[in-house]
CSV table of C-alpha atoms and ligand atoms in Angstrom, one decimal:
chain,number,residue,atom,x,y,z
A,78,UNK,CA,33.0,13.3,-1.3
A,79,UNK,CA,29.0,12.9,-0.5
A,80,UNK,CA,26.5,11.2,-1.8
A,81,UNK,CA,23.5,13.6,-3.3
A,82,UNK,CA,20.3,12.7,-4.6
A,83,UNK,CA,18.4,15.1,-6.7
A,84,UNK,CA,14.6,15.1,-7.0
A,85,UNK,CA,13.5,16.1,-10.2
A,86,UNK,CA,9.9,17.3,-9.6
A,87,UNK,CA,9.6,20.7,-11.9
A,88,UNK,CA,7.5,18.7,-15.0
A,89,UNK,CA,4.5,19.8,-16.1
A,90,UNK,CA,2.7,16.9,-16.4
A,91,UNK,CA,2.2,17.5,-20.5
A,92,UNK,CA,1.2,13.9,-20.2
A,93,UNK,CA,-0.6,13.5,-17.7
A,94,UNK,CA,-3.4,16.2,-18.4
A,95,UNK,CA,-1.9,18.3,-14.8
A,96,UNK,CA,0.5,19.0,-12.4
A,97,UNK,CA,0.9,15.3,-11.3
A,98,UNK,CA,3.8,15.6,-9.2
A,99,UNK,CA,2.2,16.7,-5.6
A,100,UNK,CA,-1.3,14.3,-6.4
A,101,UNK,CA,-1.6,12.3,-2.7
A,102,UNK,CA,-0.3,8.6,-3.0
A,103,UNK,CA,-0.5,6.7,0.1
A,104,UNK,CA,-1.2,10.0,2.3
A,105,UNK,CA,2.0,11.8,1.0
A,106,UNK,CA,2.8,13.9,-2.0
A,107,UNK,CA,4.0,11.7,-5.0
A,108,UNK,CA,7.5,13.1,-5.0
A,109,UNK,CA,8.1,12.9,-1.7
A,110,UNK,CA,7.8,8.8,-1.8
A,111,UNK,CA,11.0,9.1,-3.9
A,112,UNK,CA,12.7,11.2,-1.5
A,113,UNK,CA,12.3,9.7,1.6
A,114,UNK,CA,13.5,6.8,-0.6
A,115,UNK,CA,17.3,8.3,-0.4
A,116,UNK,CA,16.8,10.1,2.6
A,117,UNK,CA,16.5,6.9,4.5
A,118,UNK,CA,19.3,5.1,1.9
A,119,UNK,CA,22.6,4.5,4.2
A,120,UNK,CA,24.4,5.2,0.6
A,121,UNK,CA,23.3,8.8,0.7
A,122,UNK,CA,24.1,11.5,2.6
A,123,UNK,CA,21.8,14.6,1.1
A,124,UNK,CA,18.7,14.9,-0.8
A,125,UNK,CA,17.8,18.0,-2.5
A,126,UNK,CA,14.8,18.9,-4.3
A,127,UNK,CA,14.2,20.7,-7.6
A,128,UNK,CA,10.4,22.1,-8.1
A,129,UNK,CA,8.1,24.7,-7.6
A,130,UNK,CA,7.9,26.6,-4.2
A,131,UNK,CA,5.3,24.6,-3.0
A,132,UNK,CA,7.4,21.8,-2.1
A,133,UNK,CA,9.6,21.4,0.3
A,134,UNK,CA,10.9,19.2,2.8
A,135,UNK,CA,12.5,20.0,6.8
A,136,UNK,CA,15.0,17.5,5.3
A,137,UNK,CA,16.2,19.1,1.9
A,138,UNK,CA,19.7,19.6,1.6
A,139,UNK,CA,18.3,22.2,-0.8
A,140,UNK,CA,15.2,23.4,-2.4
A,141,UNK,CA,15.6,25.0,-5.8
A,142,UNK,CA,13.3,26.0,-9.0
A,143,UNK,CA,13.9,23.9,-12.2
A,144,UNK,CA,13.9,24.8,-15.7
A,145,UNK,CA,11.6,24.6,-18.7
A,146,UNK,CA,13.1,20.9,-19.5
A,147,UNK,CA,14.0,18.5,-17.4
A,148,UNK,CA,17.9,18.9,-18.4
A,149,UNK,CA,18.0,22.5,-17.2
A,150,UNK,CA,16.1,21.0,-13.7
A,151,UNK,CA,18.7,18.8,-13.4
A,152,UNK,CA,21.6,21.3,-13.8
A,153,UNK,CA,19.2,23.7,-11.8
A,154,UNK,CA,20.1,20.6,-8.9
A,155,UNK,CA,23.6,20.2,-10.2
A,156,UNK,CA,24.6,23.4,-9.0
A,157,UNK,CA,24.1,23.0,-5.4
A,158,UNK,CA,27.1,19.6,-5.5
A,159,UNK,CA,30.5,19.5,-5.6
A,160,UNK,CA,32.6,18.7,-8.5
A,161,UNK,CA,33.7,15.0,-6.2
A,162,UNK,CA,30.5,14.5,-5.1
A,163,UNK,CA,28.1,11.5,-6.5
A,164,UNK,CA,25.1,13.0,-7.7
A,165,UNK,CA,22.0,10.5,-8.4
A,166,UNK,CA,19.5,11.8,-10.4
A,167,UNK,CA,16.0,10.5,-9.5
A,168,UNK,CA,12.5,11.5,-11.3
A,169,UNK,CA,10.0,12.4,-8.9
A,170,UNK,CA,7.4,11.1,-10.6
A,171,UNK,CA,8.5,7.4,-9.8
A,172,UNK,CA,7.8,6.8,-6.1
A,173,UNK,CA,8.3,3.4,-6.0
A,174,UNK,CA,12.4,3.3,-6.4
A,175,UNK,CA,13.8,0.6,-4.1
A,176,UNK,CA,16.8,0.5,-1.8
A,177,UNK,CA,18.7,-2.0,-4.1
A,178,UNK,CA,18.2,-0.2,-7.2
A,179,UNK,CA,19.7,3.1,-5.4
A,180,UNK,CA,22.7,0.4,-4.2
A,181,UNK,CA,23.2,-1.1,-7.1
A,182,UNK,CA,23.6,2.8,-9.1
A,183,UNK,CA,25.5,4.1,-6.5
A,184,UNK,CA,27.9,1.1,-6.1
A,185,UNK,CA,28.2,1.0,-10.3
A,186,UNK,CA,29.0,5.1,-10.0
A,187,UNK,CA,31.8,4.6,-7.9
A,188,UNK,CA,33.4,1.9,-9.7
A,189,UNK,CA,32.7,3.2,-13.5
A,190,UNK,CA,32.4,6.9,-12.7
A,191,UNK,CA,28.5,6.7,-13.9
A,192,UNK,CA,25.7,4.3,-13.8
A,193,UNK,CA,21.8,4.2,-14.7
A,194,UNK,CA,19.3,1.6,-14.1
A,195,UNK,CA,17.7,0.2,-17.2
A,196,UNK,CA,15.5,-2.7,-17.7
A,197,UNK,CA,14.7,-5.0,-20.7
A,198,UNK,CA,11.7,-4.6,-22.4
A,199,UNK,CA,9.7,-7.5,-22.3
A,200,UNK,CA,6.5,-6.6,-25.2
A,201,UNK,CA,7.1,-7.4,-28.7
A,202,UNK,CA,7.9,-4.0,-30.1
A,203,UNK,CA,6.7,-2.4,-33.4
A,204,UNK,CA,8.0,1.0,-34.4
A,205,UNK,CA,4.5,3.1,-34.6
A,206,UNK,CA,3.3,4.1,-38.2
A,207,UNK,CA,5.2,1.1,-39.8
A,208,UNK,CA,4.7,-3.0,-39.4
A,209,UNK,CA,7.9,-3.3,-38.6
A,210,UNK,CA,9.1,-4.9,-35.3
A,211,UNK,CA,12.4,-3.4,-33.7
A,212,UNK,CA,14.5,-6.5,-32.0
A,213,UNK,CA,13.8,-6.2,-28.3
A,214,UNK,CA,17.0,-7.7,-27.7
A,215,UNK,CA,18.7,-4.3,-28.9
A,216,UNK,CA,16.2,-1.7,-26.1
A,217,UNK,CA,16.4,-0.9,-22.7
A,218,UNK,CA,13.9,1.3,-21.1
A,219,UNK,CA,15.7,4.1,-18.7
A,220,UNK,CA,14.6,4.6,-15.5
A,221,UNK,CA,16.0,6.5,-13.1
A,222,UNK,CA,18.0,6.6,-10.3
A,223,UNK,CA,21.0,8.0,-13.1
A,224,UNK,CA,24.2,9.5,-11.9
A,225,UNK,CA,27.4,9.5,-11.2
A,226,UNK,CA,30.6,11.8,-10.2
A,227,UNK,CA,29.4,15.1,-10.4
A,228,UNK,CA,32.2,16.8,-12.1
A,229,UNK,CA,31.4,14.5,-15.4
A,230,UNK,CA,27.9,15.8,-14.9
A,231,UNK,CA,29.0,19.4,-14.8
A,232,UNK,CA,31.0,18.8,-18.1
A,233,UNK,CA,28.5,17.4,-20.1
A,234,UNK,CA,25.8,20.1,-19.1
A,235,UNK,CA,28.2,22.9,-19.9
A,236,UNK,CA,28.8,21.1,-23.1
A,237,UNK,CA,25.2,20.6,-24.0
A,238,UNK,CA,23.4,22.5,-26.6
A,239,UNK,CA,19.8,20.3,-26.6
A,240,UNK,CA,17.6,18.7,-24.2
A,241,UNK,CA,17.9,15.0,-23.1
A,242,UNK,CA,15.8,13.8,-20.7
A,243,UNK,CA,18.1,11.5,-19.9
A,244,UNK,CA,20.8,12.1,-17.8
A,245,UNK,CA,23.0,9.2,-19.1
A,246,UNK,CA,22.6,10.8,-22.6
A,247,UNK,CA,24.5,14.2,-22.0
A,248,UNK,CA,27.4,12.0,-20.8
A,249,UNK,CA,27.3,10.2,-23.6
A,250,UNK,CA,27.3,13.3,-26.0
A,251,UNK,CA,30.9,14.2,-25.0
A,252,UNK,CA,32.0,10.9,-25.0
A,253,UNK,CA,32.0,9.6,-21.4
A,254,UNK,CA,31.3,6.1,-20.4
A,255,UNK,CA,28.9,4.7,-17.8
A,256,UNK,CA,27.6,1.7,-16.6
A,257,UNK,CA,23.8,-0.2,-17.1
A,258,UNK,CA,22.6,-1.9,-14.0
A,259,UNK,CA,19.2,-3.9,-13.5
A,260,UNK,CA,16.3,-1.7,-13.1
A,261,UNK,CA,13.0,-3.1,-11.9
A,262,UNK,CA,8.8,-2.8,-13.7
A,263,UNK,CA,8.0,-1.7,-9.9
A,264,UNK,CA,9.7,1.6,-10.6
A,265,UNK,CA,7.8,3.1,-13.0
A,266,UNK,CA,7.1,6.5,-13.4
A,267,UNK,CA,3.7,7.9,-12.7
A,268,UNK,CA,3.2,9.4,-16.7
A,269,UNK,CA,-0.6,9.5,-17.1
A,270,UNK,CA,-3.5,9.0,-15.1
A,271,UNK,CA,-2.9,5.1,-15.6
A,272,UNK,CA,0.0,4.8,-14.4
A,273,UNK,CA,-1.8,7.3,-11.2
A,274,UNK,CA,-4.3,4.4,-10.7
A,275,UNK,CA,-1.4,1.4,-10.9
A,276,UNK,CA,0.6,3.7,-8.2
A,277,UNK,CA,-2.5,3.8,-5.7
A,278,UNK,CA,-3.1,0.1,-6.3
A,279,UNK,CA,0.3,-0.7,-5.4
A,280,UNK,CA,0.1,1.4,-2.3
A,281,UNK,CA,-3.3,0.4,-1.3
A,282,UNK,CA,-1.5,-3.3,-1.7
A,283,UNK,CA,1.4,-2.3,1.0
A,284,UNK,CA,-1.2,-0.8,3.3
A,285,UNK,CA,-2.8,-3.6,5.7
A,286,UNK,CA,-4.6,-2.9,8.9
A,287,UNK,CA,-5.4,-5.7,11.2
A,288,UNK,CA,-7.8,-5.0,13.8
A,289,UNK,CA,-8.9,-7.1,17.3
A,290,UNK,CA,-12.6,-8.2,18.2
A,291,UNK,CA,-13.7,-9.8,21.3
A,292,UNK,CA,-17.3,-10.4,22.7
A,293,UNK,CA,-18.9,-12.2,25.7
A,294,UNK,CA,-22.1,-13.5,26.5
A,295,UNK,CA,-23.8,-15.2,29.5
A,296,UNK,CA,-26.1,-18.0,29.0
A,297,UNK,CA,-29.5,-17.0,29.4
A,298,UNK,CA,-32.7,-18.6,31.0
A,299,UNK,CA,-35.4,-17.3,28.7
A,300,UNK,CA,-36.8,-20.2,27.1
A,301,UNK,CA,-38.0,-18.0,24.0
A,302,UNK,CA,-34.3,-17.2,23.5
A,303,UNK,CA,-32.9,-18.8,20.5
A,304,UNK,CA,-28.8,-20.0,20.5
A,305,UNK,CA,-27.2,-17.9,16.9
A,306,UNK,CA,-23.3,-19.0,16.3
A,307,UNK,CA,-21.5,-17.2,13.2
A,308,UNK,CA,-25.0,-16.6,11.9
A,309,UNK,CA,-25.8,-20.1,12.5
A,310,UNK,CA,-29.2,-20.8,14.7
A,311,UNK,CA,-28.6,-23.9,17.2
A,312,UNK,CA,-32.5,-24.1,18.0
A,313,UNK,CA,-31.7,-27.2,20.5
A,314,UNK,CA,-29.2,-25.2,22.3
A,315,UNK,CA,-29.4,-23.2,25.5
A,316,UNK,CA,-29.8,-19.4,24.3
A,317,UNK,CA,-27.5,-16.6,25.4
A,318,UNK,CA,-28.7,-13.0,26.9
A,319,UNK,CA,-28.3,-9.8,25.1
A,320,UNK,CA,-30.0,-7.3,23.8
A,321,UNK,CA,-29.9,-8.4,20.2
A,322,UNK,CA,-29.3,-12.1,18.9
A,323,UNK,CA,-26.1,-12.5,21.1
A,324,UNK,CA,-23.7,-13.9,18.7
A,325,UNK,CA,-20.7,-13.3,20.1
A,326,UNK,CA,-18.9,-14.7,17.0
A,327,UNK,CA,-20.4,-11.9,14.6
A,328,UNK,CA,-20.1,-9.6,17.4
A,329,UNK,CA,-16.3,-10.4,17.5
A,330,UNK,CA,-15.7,-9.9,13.8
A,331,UNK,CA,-17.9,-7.2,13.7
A,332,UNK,CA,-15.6,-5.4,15.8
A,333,UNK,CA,-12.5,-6.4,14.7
A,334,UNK,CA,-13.5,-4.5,11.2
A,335,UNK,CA,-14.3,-2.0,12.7
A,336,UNK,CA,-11.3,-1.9,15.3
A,337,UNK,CA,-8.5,-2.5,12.1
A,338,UNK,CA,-10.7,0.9,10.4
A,339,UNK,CA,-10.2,2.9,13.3
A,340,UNK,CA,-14.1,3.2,13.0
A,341,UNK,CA,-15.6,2.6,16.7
A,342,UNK,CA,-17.3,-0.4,18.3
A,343,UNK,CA,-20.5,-2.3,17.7
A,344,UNK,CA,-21.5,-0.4,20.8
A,345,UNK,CA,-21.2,2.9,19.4
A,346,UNK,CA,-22.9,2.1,16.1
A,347,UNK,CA,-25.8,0.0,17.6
A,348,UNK,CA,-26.4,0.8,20.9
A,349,UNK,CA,-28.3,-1.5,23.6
A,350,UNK,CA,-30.7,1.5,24.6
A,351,UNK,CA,-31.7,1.5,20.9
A,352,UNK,CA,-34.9,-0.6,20.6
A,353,UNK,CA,-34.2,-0.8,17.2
A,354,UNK,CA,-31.5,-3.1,18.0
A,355,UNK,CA,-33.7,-5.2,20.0
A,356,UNK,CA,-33.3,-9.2,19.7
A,357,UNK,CA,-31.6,-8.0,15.9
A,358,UNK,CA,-29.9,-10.4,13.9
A,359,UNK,CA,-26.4,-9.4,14.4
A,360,UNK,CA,-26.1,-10.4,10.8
A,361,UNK,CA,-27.1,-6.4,10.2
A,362,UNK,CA,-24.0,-4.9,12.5
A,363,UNK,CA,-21.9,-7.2,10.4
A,364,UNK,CA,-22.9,-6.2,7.4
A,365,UNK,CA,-22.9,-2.6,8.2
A,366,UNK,CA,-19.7,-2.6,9.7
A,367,UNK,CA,-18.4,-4.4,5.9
A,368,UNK,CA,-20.0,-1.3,4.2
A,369,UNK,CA,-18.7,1.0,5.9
A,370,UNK,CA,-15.1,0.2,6.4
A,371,UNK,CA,-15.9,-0.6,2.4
A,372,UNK,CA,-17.3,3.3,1.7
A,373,UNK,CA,-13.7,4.9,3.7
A,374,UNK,CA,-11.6,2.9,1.3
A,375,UNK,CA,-11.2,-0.5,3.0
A,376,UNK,CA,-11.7,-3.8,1.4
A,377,UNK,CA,-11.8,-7.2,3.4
A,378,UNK,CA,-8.7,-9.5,3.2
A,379,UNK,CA,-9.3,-12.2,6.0
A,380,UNK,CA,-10.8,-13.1,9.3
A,381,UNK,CA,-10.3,-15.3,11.9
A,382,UNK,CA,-12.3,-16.1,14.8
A,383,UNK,CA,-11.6,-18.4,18.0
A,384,UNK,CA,-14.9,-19.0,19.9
A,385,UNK,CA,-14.2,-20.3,23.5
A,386,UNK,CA,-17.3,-22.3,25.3
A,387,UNK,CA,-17.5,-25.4,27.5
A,388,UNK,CA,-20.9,-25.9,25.3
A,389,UNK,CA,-21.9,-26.5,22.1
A,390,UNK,CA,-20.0,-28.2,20.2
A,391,UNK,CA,-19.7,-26.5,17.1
A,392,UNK,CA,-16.6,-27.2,15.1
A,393,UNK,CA,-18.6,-29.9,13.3
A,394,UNK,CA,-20.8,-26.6,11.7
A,395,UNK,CA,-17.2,-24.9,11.2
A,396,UNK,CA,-17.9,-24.7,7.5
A,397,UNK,CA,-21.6,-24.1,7.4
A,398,UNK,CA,-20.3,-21.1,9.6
A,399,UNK,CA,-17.2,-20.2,7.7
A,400,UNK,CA,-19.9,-20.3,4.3
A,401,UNK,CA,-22.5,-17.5,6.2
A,402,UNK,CA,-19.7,-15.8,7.5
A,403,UNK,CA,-18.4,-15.3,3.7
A,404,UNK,CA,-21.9,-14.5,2.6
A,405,UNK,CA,-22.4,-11.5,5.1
A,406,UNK,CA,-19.1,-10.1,4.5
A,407,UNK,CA,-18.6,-10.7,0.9
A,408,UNK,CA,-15.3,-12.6,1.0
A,409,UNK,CA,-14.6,-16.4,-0.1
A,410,UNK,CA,-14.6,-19.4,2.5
A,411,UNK,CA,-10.5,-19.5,2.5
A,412,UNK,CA,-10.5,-16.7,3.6
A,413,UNK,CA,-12.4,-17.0,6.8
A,414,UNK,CA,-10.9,-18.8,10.2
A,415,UNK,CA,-13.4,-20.6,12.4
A,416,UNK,CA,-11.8,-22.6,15.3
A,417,UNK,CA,-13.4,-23.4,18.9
A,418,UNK,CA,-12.0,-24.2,21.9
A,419,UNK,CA,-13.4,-25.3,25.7
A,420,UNK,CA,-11.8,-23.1,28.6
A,421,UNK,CA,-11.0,-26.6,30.3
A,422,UNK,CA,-13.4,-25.8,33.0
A,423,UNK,CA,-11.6,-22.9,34.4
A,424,UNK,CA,-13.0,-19.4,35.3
A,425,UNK,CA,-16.8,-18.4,34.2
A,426,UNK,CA,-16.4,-20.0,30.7
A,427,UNK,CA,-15.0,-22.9,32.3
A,428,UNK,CA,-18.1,-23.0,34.2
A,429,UNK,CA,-20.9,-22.8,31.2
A,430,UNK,CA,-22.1,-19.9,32.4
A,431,UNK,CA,-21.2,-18.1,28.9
A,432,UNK,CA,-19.6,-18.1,25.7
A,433,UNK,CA,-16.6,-15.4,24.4
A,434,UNK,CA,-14.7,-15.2,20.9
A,435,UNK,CA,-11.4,-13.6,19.8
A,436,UNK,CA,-11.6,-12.3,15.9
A,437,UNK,CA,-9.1,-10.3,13.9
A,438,UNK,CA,-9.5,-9.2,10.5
A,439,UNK,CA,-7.1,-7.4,7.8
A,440,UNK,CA,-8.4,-4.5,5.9
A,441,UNK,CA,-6.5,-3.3,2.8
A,442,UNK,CA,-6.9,0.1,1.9
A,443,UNK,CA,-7.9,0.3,-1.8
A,444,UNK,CA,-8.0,4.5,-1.7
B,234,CTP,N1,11.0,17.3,-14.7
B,234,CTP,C1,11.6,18.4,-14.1
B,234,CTP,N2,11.6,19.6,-14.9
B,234,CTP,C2,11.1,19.6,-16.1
B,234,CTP,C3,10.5,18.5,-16.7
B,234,CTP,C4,10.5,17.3,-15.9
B,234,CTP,O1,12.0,18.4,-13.0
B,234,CTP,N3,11.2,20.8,-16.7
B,234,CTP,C5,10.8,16.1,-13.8
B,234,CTP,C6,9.4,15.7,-13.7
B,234,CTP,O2,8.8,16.4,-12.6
B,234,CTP,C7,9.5,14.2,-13.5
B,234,CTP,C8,10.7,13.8,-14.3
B,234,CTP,O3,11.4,15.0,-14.4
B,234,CTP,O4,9.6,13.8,-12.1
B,234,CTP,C9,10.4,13.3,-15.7
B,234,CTP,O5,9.2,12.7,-15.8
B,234,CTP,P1,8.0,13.1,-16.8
B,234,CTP,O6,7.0,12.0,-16.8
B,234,CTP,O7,8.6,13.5,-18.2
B,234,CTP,O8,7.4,14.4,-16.1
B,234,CTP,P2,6.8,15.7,-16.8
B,234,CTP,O9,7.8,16.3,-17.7
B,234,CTP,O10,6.2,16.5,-15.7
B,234,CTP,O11,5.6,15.1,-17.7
B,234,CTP,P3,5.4,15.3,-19.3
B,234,CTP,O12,6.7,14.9,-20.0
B,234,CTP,O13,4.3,14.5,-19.6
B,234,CTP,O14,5.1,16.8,-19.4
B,235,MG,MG1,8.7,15.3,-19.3
């Protein structure tokens, strides 16, 4: 006896305008979110896959062509098991099936010989072209994993003179029992271009990058120079070196975006030969950095920045920093760290000779 999963992926897409099933999600094809769903279950042992030619998987226990309804794709998939097997029907089109739903279905087959997962509807529901409501209490939306011993599966199809696109159903015609176990509203099933935008949302949600920043500068001795901190001036302070402004906070952050993008350095973007660059307000590589990241997909989810520096003392202008850091980058105050910190008089920091910060910042890819 094995466990086999079945992805049904040979739909048309009526619905959804176009062949939905292979759209990217998350860097993969849509189906294949659900099958590496059962591949990686410790319930399963095979996964096979029913759709056209162009997909396929090293993986597949098999790789067959459905049929014109999604009944005949299953028993298209219900060929390649064994009468003892447990055979789990899953719909390609809902990549978001989790591991306990699979559990639960698989535990519920082997104890009542079949088992769906089915959740509650949770909209007042009116039957269309009538005022009438339908008592909620009475539905259950179907979702998929379905399944069960395949021998009652093999039955049932044989028996079957319609189409069901349900799986439970065709059990049901000739009599045999199963078992209802809780679904979830997270497995939905990518329908129409809607439910395409939700999916990518969702995804874009479970994608974080984090990325590290870290800048240094010495103190300098040009009276001219002005001290900038977090895009804060500190005209009574003592003025560090650098080719632009020098403030190694933005600098920091400004690097940590573009680190948790993949995207380069501030070096790289503005370099120190550039004249253009020249005493600049690093408020501009910040800024930059934000729209980039912003125009490959990324949006800004937090930052937080440790500055390290026998000299100023700056935590009293910690929100006044936090406040221009959020202006420049576009995200609110809570969601921006400022701390500071002396390097207790140890090494060149120790010794004023500079200051350095530390920043890391999450991006969450929004597609
Ligand atoms: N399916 C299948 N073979 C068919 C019809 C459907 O394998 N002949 C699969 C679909 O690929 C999908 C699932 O069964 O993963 C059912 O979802 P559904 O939203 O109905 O997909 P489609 O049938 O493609 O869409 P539509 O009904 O809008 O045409
Ligand atoms: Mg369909």
């Amino acid at each position: 006896m094995k466990v086999v999963a079945i992805i049904l992926a040979a739909g048309k897409g009526e619905r959804f305008g176009t062949d939905k099933i292979s759209l990217p999600l998350g860097g993969k094809p849509i189906w294949q979110w659900s099958f590496e769903a059962f591949l990686r279950h410790p319930l399963v042992d095979s996964v096979g896959l029913v759709g056209p030619a162009t997909i396929s998987h090293p993986k597949a226990f098999f790789a067959c062509a459905g049929g014109a309804s999604r009944q005949e794709s299953a028993r298209s998939g219900l060929a390649h098991c064994e009468p003892d097997d447990i055979v789990l029907f899953q719909d390609g089109a809902r990549p978001f099936v989790s591991a306990d739903e699979i559990t639960r279905v698989v535990e519920a087959a082997k104890r009542s010989g079949a088992a769906g997962t089915a959740i509650t509807m949770r909209d007042t529901i009116r039957k269309s072209g009538s005022h009438d409501l339908v008592d909620r209490d009475e539905l259950m939306a179907m979702q998929t994993p379905q399944g069960g011993q395949a021998s009652l599966f093999l039955k049932a199809h044989e028996a079957s003179t319609g189409s069901s696109t349900d799986d439970l159903d065709l059990l049901h015609q000739v009599g045999i029992a199963f078992e209802l176990v809780e679904g979830s509203a997270s497995n939905f099933k990518i329908t129409t271009k809607e439910d395409y935008e939700r999916a990518k949302m969702v995804v874009g949600a479970m994608e974080t990058r984090t990325g590290i920043g870290f800048d240094i500068h010495r103190f300098s001795t040009d009276s001219a120079r002005k001290l900038w901190l977090g895009g804060i001036e500190f005209p009574e302070e003592l003025a560090l070196e650098g080719h632009s402004d020098a403030d190694v906070v933005l600098h920091a952050i400004t690097d940590s975006i573009l680190g948790a993008a993949a995207m380069g350095d501030i070096g790289q973007h503005f370099p120190n030969t550039d004249p253009r660059w020249k005493n600049c307000d690093s408020s501009v590589f910040l800024q930059h950095a934000v729209s980039i990241v912003g125009a490959a997909g990324f949006e800004l989810v937090n930052i937080d920045v440790t500055m390290i520096g026998e000299k100023p003392r700056v935590m009293p202008f910690a929100g006044q920093i936090r406040a221009r850091i959020g202006e420049l980058t576009g995200i609110s105050i809570e969601r921006i760290g400022f701390k500071a910190t002396t390097n207790e008089g140890l090494g060149s920091i120790g010794r004023a000779e500079g200051i350095s910060a530390f920043a890391v910042a999450t991006l969450r890819f929004r597609g």
